[in-house]
mmCIF file of C-alpha atoms in Angstrom:
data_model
loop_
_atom_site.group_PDB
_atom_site.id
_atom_site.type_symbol
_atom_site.label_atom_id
_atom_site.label_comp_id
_atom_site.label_asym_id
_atom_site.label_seq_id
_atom_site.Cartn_x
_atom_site.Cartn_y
_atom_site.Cartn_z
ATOM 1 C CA UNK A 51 -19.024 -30.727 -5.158
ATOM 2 C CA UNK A 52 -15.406 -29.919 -2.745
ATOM 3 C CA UNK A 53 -16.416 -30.739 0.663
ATOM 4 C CA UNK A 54 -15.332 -26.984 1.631
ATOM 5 C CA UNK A 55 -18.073 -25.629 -1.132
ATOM 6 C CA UNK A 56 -21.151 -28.342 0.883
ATOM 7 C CA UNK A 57 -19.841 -26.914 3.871
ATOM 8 C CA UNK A 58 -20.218 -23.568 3.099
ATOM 9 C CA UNK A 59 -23.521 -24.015 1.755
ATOM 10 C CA UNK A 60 -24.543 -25.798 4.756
ATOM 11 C CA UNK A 61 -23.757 -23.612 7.236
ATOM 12 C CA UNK A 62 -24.891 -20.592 5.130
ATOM 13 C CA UNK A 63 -28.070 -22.010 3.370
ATOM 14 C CA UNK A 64 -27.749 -23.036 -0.020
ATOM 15 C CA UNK A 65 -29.824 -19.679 -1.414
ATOM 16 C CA UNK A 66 -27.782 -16.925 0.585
ATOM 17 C CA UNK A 67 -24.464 -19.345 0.194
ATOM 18 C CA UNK A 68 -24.997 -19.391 -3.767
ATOM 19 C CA UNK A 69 -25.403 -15.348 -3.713
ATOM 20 C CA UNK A 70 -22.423 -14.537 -1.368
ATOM 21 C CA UNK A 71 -20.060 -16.850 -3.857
ATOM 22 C CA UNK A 72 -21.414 -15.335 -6.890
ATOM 23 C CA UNK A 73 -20.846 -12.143 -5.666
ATOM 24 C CA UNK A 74 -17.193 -13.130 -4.605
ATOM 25 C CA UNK A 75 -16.793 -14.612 -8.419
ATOM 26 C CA UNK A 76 -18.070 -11.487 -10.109
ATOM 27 C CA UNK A 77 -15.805 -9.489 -7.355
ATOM 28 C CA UNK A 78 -12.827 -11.700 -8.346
ATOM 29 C CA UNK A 79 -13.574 -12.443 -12.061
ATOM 30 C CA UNK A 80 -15.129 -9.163 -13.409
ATOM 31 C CA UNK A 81 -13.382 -6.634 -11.326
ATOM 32 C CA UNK A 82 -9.701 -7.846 -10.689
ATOM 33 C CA UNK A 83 -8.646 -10.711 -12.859
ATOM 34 C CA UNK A 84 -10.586 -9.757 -16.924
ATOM 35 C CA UNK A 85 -9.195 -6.169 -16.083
ATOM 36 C CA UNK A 86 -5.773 -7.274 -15.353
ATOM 37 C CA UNK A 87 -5.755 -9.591 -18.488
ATOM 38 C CA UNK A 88 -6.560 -6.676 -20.637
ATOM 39 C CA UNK A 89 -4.267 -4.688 -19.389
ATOM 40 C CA UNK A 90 -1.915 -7.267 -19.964
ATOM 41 C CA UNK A 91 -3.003 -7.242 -23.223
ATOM 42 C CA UNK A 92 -2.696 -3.886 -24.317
ATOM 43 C CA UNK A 93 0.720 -3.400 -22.516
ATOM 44 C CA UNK A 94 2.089 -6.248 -26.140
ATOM 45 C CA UNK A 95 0.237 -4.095 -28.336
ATOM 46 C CA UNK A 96 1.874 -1.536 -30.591
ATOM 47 C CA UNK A 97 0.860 2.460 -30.055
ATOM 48 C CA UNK A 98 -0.947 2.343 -33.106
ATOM 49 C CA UNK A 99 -3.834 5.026 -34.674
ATOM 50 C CA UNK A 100 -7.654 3.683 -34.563
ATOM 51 C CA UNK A 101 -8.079 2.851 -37.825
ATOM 52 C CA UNK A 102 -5.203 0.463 -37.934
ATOM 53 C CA UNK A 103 -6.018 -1.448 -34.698
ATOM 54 C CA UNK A 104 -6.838 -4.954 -35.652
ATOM 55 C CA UNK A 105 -4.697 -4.805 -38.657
ATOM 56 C CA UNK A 106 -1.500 -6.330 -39.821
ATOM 57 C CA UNK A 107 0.828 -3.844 -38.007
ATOM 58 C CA UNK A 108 -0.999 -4.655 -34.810
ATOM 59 C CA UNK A 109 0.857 -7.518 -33.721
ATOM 60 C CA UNK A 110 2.177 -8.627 -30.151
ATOM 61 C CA UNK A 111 5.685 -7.135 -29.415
ATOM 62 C CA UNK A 112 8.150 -6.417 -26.181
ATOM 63 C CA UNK A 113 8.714 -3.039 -27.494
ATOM 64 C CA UNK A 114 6.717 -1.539 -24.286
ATOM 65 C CA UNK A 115 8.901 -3.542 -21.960
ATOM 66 C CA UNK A 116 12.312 -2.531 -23.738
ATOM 67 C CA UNK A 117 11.219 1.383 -23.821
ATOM 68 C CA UNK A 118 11.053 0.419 -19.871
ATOM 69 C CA UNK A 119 15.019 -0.605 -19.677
ATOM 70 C CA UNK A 120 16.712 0.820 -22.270
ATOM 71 C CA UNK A 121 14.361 3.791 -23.814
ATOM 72 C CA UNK A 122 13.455 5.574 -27.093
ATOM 73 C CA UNK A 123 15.718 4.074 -29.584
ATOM 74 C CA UNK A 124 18.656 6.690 -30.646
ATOM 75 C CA UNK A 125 18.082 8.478 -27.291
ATOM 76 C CA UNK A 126 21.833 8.457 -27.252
ATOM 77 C CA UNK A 127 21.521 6.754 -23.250
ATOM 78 C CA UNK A 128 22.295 3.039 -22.498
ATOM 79 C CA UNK A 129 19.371 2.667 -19.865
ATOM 80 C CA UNK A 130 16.068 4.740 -19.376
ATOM 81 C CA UNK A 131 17.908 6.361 -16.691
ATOM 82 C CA UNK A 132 14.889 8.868 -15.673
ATOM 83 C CA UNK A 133 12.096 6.000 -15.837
ATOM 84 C CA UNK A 134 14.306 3.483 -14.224
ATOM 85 C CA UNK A 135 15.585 5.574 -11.077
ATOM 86 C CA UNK A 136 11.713 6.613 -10.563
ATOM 87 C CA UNK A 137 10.098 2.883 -10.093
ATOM 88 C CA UNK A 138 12.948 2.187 -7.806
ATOM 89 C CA UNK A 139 12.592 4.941 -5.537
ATOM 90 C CA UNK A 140 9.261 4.411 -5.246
ATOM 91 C CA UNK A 141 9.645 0.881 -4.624
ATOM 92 C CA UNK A 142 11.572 2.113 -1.945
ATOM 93 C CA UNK A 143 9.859 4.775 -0.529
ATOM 94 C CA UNK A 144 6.940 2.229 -0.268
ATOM 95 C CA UNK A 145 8.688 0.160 1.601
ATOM 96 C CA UNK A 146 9.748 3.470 3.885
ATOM 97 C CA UNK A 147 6.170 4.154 4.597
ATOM 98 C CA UNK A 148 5.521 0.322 5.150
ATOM 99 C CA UNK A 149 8.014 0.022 7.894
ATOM 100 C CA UNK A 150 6.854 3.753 8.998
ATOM 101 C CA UNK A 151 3.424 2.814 9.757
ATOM 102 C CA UNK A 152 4.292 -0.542 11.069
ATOM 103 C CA UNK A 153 6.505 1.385 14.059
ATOM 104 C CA UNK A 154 3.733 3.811 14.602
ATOM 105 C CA UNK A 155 0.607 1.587 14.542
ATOM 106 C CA UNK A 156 1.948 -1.326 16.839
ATOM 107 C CA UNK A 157 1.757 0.537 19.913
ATOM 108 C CA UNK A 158 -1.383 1.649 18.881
ATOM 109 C CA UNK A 159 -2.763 -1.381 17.805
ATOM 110 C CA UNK A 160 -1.720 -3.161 21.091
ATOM 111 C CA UNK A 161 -2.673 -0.605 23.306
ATOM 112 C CA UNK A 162 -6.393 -0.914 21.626
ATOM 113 C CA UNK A 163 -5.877 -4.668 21.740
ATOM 114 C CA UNK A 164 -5.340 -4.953 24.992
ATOM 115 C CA UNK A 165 -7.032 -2.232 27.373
ATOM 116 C CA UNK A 166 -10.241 -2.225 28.211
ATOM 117 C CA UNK A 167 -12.484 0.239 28.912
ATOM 118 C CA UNK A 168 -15.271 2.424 27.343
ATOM 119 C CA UNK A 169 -12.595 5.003 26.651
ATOM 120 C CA UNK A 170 -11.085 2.379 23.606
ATOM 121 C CA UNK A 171 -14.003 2.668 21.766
ATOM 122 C CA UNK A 172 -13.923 6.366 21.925
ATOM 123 C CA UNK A 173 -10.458 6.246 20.730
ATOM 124 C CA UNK A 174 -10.917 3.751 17.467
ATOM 125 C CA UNK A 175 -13.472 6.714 17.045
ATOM 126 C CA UNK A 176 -11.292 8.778 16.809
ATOM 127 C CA UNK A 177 -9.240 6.904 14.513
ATOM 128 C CA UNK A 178 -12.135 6.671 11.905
ATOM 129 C CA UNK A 179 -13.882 9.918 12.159
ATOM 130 C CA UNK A 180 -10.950 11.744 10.196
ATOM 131 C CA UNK A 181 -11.550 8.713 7.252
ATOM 132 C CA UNK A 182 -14.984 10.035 6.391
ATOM 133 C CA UNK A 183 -13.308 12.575 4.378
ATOM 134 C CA UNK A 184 -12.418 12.456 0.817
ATOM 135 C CA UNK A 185 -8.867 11.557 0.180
ATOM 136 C CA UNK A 186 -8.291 14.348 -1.710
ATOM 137 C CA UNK A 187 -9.403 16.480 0.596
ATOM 138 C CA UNK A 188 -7.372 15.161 3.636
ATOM 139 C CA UNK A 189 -3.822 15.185 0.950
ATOM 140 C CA UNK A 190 -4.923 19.177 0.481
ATOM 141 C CA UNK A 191 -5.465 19.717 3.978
ATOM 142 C CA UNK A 192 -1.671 17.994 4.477
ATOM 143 C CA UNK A 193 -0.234 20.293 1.982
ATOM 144 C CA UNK A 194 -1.460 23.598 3.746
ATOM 145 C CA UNK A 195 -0.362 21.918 7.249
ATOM 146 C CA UNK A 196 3.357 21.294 6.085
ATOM 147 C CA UNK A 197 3.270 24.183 3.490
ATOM 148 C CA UNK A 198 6.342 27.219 4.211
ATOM 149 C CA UNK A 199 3.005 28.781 5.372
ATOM 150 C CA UNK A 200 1.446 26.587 7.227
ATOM 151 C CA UNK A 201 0.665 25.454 10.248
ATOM 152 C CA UNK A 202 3.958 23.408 10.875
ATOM 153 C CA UNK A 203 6.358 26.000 9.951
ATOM 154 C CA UNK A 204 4.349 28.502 12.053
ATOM 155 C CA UNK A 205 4.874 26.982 14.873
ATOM 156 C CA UNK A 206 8.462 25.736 14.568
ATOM 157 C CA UNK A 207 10.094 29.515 13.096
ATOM 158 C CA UNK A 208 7.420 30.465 16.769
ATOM 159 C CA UNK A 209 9.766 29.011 18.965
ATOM 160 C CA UNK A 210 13.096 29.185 17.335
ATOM 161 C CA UNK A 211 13.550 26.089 16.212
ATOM 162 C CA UNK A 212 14.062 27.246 12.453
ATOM 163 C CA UNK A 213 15.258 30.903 11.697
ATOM 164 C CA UNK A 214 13.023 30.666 7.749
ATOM 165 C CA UNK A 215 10.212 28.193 7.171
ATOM 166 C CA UNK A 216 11.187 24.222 6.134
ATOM 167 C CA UNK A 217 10.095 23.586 2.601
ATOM 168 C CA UNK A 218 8.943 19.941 4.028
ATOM 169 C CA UNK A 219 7.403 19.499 0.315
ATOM 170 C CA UNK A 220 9.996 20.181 -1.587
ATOM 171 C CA UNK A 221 12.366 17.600 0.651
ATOM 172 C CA UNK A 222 9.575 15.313 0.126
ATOM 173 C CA UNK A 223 8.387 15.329 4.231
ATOM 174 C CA UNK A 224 4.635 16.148 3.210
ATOM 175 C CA UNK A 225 4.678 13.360 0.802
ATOM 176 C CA UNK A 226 5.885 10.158 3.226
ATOM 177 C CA UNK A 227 3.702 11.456 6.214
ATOM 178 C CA UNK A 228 0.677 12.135 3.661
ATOM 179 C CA UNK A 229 1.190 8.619 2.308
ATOM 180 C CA UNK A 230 1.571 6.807 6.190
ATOM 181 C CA UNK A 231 -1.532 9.033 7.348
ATOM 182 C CA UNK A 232 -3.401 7.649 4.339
ATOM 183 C CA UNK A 233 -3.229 3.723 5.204
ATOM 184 C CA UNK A 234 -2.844 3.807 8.763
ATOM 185 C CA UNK A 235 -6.084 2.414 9.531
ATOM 186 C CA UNK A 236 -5.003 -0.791 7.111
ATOM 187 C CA UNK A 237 -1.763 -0.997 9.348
ATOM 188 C CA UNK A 238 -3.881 -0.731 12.889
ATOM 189 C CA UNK A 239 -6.799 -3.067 12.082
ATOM 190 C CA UNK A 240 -5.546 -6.213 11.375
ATOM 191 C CA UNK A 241 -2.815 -5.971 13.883
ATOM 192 C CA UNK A 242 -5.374 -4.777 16.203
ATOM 193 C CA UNK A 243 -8.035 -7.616 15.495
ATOM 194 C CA UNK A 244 -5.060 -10.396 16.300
ATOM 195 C CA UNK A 245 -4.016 -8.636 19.457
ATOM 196 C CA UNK A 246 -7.016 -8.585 20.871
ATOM 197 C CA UNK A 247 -7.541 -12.343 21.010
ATOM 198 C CA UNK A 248 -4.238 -12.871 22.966
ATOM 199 C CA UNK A 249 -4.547 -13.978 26.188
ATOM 200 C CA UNK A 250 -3.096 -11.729 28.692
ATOM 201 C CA UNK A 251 -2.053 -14.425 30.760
ATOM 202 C CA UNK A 252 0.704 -14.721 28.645
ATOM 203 C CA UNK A 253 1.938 -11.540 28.946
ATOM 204 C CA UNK A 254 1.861 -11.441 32.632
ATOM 205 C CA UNK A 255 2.900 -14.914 33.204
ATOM 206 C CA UNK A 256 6.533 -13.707 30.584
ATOM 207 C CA UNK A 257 6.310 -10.940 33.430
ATOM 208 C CA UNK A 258 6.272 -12.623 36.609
ATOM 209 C CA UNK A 259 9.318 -14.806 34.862
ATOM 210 C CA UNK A 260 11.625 -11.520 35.082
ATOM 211 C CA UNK A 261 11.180 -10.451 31.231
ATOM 212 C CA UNK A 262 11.212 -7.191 29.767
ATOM 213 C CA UNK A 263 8.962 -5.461 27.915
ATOM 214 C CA UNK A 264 10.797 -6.005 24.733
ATOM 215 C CA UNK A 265 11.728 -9.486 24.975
ATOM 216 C CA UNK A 266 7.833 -9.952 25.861
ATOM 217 C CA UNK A 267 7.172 -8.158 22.353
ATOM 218 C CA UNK A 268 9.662 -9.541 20.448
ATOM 219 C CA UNK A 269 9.046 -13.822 21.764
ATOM 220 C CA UNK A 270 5.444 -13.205 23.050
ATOM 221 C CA UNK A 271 3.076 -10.760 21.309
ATOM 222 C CA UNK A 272 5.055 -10.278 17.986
ATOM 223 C CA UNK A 273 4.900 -13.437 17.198
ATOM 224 C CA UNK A 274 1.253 -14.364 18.091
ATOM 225 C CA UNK A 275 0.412 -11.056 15.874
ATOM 226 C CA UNK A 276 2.379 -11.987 12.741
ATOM 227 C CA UNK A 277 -0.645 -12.748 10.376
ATOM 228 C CA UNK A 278 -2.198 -9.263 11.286
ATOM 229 C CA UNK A 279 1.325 -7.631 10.980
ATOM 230 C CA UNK A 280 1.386 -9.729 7.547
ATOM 231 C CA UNK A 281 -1.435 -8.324 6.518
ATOM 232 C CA UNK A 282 -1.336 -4.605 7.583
ATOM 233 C CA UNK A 283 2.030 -4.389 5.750
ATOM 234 C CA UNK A 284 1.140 -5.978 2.411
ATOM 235 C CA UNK A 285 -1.765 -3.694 2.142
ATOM 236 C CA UNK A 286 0.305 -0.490 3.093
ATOM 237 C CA UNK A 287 3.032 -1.554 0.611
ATOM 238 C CA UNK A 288 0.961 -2.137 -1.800
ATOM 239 C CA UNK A 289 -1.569 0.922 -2.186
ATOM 240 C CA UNK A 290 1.637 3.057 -1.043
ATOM 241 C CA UNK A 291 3.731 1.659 -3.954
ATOM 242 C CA UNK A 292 0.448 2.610 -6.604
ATOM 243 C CA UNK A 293 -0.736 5.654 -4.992
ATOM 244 C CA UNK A 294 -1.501 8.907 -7.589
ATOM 245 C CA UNK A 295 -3.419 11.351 -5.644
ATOM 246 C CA UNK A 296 -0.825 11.800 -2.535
ATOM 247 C CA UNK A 297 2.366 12.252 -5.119
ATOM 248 C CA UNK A 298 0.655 15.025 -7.036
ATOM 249 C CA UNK A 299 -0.324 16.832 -4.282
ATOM 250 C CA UNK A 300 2.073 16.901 -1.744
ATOM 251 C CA UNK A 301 5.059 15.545 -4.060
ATOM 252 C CA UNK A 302 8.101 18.344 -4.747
ATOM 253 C CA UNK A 303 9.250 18.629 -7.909
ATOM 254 C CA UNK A 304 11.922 15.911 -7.819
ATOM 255 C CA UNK A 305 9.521 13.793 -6.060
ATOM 256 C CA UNK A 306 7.966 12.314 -9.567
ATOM 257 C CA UNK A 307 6.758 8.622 -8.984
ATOM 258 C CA UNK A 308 6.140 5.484 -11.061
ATOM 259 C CA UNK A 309 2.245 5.846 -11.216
ATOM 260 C CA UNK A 310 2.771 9.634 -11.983
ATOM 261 C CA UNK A 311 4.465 8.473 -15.532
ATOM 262 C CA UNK A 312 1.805 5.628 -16.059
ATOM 263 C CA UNK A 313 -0.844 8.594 -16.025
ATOM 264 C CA UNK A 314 1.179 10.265 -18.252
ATOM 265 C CA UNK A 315 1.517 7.168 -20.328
ATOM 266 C CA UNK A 316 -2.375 6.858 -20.786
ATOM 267 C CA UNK A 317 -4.207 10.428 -20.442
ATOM 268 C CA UNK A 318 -1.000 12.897 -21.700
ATOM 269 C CA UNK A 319 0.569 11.002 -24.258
ATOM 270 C CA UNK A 320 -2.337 8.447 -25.192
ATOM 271 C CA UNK A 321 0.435 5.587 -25.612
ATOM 272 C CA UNK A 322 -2.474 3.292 -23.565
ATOM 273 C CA UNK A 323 0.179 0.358 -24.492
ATOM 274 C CA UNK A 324 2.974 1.682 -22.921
ATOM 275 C CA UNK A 325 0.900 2.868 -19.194
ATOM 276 C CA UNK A 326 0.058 -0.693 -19.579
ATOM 277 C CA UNK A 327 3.422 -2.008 -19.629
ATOM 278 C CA UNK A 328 4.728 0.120 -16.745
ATOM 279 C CA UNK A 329 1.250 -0.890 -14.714
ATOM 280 C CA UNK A 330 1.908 -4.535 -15.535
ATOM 281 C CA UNK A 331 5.873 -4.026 -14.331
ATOM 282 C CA UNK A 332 4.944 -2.173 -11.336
ATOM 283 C CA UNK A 333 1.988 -5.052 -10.156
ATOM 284 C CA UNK A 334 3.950 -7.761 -10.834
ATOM 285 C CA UNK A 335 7.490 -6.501 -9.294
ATOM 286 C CA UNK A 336 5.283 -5.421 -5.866
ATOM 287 C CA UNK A 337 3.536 -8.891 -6.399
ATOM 288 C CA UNK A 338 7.050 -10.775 -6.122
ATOM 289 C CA UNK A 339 8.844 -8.599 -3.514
ATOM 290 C CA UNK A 340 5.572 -9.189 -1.258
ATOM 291 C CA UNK A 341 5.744 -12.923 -2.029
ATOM 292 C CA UNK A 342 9.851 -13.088 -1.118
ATOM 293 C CA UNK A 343 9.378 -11.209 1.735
ATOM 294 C CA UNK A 344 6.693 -13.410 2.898
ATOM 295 C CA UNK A 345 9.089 -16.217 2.685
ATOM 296 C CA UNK A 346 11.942 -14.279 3.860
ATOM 297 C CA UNK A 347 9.799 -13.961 7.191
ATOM 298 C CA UNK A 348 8.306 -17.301 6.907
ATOM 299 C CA UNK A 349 4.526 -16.131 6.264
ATOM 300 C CA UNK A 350 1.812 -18.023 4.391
ATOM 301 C CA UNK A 351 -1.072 -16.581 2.405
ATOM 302 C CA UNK A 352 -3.251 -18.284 5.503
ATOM 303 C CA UNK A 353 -1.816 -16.150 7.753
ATOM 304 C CA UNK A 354 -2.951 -13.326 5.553
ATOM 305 C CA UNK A 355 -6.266 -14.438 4.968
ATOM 306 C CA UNK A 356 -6.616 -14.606 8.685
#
């Protein structure tokens, strides 16, 4: 048995130990990994009627991928153009809302971190309470808030600021700050549960040596909170990049994104091979960008885990 494993059970108990890992194993196993596999699967299958599944035209083939690049065959276009542009931009507008939250939450997360006082607690309160309602729900509630109706655009045409209301849907406004208000807890957690165990000390003593608030940031804090930054970002990035419900409600028409057409793929067109491929391109291209920016920055999958 791996000394880490008689460790474990050790410190654990060897009955409540043996639970706790087979839970993790059926979390791991059953949930993520045999799902993944068949969905890997289907995405080299041909889009073939029932009765001929399992028979001699059901073969593996890259056809799924190749729709992906280049298309229907005699579409008349070099590239899937349409498909193409969409899983970019919203590779990129993940990344947008990454680096969104990450500027909003930081202060937050710090100032939680590092105040004390009965008042913080009624603050991460405040944080939470709004996260006991359904998704769905809160993306509606967005979408009446930022609507040319709404709340928003009441007040702004109010005071003069715009002469007609701001379609902030259409220009794709209610869709980024739907998508950052959706993870921000993810972002603020793990930064905040790093920050907390800094020492203070530090900060003061980078005080008392003449530095300013940035430079104590940017060589003190930053630095000690990398793991939780590390964290909070791969988890916004990732759910941001494979979000459905906040794109169809509070996306504008030209606002279509990648998991939009994998839906489409599997419940409008039933082509459950070809969802699969785009599902397997999108995992595994947000897999590798979060792995090369994790090197790029010089972050382990410890640091993660932390």
């Amino acid at each position: 048995m791996p000394r880490f494993l008689k460790d474990f059970l050790t410190r654990n108990g060897t009955g409540p130990g043996l639970v706790m890992l087979g839970l993790v194993l059926f979390w791991t196993v059953g949930l993520i990994i045999l799902p993944q596999l068949s969905m890997l699967d289907f995405s080299f299958r041909p889009n073939l009627p029932p009765p001929e599944i399992g028979g001699p035209k059901d073969v593996y083939t890259l056809e799924n991928y190749k729709y992906l690049v280049y298309g229907p065959e005699g579409g008349g276009q070099a590239y899937n153009a349409v498909d193409l542009m969409v899983f970019f931009r919203t590779l990129v507008a993940a990344v947008c809302v990454t680096v969104f939250n990450l500027i909003l939450c930081y202060p937050i997360a710090y100032y939680l971190g590092q105040t004390k006082g009965n008042h913080i607690r009624v603050l991460a309160l405040m944080l939470i309470i709004p996260y006991w309602i359904n998704e769905i729900l809160r993306a509606f509630a967005l979408r009446i808030i930022f609507g040319e109706t709404g709340v928003l655009n009441t007040i702004l045409t109010g005071i003069g600021l715009f002469d007609t209301p701001f379609d902030f849907i259409r220009n794709d406004y209610a869709l980024y700050a739907g998508l950052g208000y959706a993870y921000i807890l993810l972002m603020i957690f793990p930064i905040y549960n790093v920050i907390e165990s800094l020492d203070h000390n530090q900060i003061e003593a980078a005080r008392d040596l003449g530095a300013p608030w940035w430079r104590i940031h940017w060589r003190v804090v930053i630095p000690y909170a990398k793991p939780g930054i590390s964290s909070g970002c791969t988890m916004v990035f990732m759910l941001s990049a494979g979000a459905l419900a906040a794109p169809q409600i509070l996306g504008g028409p030209s606002s279509l994104w990648f998991t939009q057409l994998i839906y489409q793929q599997f419940n409008d067109s039933s082509d459950w091979p070809q969802g699969a491929a785009y599902a397997v391109v999108l995992l595994v291209t947000c897999i590798l960008l979060v792995l090369a920016i994790m090197r790029l920055f010089k972050v382990n999958m410890g640091d993660i885990g932390k």
